[in-house]
JSON list of C-alpha atoms in Angstrom, two decimals:
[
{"chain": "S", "resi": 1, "resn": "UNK", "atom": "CA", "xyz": [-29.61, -100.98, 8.78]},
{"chain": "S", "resi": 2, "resn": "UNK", "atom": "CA", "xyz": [-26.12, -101.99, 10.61]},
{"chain": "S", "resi": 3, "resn": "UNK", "atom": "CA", "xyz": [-25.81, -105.42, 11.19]},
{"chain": "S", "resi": 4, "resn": "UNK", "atom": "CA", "xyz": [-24.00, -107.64, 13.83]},
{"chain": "S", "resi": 5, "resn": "UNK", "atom": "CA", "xyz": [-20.62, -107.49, 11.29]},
{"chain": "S", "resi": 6, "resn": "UNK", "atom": "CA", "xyz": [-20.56, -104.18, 11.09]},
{"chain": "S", "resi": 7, "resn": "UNK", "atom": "CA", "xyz": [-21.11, -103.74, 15.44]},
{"chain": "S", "resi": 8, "resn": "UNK", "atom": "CA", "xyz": [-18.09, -106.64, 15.08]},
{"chain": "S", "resi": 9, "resn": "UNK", "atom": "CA", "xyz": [-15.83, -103.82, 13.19]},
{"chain": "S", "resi": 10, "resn": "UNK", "atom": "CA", "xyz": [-16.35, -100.86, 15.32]},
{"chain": "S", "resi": 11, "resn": "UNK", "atom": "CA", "xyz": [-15.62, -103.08, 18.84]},
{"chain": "S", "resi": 12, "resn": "UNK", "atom": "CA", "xyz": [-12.53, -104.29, 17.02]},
{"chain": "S", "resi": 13, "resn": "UNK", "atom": "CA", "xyz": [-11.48, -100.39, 16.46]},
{"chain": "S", "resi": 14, "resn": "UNK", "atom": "CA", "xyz": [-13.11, -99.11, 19.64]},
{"chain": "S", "resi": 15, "resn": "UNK", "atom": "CA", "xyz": [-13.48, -101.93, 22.74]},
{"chain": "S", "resi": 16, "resn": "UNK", "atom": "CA", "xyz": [-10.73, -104.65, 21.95]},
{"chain": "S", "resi": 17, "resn": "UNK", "atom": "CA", "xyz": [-7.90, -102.89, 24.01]},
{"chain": "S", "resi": 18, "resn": "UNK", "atom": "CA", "xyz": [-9.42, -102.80, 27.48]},
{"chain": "S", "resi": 19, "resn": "UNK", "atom": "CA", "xyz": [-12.79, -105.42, 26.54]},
{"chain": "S", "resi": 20, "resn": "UNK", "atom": "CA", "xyz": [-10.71, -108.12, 25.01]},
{"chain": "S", "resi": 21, "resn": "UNK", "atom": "CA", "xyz": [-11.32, -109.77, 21.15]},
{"chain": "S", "resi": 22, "resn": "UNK", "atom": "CA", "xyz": [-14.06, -111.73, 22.81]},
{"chain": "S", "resi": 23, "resn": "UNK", "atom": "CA", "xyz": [-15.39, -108.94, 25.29]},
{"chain": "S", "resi": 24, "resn": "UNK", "atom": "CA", "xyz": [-14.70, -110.75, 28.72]},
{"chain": "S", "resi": 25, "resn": "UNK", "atom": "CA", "xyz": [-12.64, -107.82, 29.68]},
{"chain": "S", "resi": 26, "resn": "UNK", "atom": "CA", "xyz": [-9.00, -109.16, 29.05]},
{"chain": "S", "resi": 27, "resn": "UNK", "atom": "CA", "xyz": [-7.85, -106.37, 26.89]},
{"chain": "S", "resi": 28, "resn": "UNK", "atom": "CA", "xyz": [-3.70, -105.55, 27.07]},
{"chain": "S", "resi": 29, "resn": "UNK", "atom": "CA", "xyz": [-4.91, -101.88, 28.05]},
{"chain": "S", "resi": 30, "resn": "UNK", "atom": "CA", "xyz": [-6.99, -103.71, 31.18]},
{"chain": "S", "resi": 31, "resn": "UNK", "atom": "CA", "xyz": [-4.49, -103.95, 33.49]},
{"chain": "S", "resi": 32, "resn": "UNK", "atom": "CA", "xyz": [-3.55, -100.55, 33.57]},
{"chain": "S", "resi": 33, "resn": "UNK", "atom": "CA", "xyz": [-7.41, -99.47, 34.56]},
{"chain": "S", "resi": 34, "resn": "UNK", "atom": "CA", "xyz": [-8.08, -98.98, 38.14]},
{"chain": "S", "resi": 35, "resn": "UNK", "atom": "CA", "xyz": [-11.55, -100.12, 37.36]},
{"chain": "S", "resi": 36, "resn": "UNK", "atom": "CA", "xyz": [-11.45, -103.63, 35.90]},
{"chain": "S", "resi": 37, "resn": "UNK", "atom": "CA", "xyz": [-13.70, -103.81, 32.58]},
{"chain": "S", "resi": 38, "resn": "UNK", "atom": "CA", "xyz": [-17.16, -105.42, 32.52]},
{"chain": "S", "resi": 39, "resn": "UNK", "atom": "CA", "xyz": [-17.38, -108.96, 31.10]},
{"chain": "S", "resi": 40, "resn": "UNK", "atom": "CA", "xyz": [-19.51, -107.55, 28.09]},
{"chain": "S", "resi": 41, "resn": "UNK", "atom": "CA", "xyz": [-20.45, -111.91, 27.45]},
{"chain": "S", "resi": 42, "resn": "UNK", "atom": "CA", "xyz": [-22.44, -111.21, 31.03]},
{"chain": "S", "resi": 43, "resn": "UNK", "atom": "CA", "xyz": [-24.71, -108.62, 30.36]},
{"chain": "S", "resi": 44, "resn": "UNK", "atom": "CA", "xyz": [-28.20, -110.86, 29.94]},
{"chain": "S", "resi": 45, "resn": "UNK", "atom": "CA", "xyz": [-27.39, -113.35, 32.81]},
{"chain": "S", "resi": 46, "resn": "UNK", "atom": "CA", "xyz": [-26.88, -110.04, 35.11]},
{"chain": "S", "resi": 47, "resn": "UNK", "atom": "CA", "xyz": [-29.75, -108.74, 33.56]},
{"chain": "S", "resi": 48, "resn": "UNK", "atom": "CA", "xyz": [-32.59, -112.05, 34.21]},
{"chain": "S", "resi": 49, "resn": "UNK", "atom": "CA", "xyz": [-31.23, -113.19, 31.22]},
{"chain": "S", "resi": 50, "resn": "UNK", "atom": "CA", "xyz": [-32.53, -110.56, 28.99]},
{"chain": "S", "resi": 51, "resn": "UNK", "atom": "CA", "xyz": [-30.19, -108.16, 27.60]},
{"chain": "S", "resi": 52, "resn": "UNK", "atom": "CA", "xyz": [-30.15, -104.55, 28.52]},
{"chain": "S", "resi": 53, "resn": "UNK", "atom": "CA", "xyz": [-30.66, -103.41, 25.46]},
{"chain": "S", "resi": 54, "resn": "UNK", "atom": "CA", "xyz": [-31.53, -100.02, 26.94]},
{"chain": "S", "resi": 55, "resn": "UNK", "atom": "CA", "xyz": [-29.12, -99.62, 29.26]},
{"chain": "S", "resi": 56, "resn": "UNK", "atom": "CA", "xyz": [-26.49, -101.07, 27.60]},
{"chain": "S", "resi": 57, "resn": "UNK", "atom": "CA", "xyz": [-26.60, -97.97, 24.97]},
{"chain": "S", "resi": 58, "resn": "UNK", "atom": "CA", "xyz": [-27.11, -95.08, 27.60]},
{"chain": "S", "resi": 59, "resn": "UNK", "atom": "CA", "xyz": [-23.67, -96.30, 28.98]},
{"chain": "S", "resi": 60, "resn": "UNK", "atom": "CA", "xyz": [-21.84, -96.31, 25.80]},
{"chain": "S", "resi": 61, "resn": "UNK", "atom": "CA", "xyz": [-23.79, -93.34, 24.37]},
{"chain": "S", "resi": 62, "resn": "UNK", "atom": "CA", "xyz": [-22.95, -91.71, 27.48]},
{"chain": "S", "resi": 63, "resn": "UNK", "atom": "CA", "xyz": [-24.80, -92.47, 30.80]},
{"chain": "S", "resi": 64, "resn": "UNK", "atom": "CA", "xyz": [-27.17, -89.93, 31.73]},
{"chain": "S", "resi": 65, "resn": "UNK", "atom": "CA", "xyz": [-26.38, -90.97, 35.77]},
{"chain": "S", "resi": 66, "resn": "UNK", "atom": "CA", "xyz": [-22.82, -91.18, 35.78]},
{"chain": "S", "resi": 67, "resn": "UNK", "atom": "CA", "xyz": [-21.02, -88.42, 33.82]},
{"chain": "S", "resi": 68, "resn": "UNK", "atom": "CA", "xyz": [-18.29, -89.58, 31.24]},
{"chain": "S", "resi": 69, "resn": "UNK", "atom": "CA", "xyz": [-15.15, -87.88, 33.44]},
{"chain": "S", "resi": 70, "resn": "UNK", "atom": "CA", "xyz": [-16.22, -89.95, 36.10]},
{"chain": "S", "resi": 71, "resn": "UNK", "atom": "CA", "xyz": [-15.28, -92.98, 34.46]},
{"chain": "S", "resi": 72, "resn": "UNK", "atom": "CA", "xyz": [-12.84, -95.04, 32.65]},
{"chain": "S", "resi": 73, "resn": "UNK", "atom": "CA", "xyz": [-14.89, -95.58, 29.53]},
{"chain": "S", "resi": 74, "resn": "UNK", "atom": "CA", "xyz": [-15.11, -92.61, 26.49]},
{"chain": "S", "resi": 75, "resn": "UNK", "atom": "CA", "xyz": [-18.48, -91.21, 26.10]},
{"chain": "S", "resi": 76, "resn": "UNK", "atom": "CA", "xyz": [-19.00, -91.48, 22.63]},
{"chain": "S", "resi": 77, "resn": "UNK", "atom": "CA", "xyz": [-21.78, -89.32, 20.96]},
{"chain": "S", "resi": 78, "resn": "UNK", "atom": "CA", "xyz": [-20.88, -86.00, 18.76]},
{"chain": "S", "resi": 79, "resn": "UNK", "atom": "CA", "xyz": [-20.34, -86.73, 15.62]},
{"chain": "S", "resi": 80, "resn": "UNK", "atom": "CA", "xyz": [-22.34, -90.36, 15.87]},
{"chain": "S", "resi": 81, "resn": "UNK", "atom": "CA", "xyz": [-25.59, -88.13, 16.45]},
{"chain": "S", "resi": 82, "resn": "UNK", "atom": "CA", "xyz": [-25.84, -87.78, 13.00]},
{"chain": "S", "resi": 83, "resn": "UNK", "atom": "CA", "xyz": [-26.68, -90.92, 11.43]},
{"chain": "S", "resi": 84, "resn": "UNK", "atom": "CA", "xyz": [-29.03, -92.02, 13.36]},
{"chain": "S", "resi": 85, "resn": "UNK", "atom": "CA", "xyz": [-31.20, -95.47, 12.21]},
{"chain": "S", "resi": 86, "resn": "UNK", "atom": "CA", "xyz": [-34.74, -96.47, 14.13]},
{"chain": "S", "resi": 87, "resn": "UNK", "atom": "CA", "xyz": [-33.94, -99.44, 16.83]},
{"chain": "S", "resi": 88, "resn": "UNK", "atom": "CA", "xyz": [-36.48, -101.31, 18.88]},
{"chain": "S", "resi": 89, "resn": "UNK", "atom": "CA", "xyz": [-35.32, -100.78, 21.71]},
{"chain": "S", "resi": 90, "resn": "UNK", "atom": "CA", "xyz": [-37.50, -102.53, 24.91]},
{"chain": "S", "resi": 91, "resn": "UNK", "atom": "CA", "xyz": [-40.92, -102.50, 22.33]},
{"chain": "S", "resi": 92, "resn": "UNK", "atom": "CA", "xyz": [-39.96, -98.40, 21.18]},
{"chain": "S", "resi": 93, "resn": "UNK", "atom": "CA", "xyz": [-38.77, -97.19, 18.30]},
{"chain": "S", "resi": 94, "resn": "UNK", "atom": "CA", "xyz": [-35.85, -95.41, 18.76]},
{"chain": "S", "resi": 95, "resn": "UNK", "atom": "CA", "xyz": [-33.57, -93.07, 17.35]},
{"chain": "S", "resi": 96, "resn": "UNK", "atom": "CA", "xyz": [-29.89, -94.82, 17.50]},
{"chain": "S", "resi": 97, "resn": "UNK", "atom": "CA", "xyz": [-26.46, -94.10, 16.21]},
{"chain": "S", "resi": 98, "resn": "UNK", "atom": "CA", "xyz": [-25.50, -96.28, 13.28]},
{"chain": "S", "resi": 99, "resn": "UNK", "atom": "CA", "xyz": [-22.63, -97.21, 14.97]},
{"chain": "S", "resi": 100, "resn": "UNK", "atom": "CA", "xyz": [-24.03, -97.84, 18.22]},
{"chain": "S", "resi": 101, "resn": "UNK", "atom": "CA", "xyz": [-26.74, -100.20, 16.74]},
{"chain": "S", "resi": 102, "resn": "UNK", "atom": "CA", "xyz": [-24.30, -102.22, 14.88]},
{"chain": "S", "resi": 103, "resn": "UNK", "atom": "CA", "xyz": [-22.58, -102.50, 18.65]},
{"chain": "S", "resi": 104, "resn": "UNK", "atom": "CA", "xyz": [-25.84, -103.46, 20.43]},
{"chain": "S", "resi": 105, "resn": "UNK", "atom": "CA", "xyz": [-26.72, -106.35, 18.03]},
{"chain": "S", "resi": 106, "resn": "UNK", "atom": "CA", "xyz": [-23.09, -107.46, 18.11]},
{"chain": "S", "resi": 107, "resn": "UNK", "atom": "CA", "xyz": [-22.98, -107.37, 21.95]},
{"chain": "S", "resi": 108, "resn": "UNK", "atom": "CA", "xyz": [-26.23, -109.07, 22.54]},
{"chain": "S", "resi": 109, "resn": "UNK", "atom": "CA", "xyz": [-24.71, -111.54, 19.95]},
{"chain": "S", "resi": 110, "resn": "UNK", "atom": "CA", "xyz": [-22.02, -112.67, 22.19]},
{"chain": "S", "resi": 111, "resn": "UNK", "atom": "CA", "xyz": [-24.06, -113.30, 25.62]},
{"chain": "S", "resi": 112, "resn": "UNK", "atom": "CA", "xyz": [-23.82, -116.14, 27.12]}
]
């Protein structure tokens, strides 16, 4: 099973330029986004203090209600669809990229 470390790695390699090292959004590739990152450290308080666990990994897996060339953020998926690892996600079992579940219990590591 992926681990917070290993969600730690692949935001260093994949979210530090436009999310920032600590994921408030400060990233040096930021200020060249007409859409200003999301303060990843906010997601629970936006979210009742809870975080989105659901949510959070349809937009990075690629968000069924707002198609990937509509925003600034890669989709990522493809290749990722192949190891996937079971993640409770909201009570359910669910199928998850390896890399993507290392990401969720990193991000909902550093909420604030």
């Amino acid at each position: 099973m992926p681990t917070r470390t290993d969600g730690a790695a692949f935001f260093s390699k994949n979210c530090n330029s436009c999310h920032g090292v600590d994921g408030t959004g400060g990233g040096p590739a930021a200020e060249n986004l007409s859409v200003a990152p999301t303060d990843l450290t906010m997601l629970s308080a936006k979210n009742g203090g809870t975080f989105p666990q659901a949510r959070a990994l349809s937009y990075i897996y690629g968000d069924p209600e707002n198609s990937h060339l509509s925003r600034v953020m890669p989709q990522f998926g493809g290749e990722m669809a192949e190891a996937l690892v079971p993640v409770e996600i909201e009570g359910i079992l669910t199928p998850t990229p390896r890399e993507l579940a290392g990401l969720l219990f990193y991000l909902e590591s550093i909420q604030q």
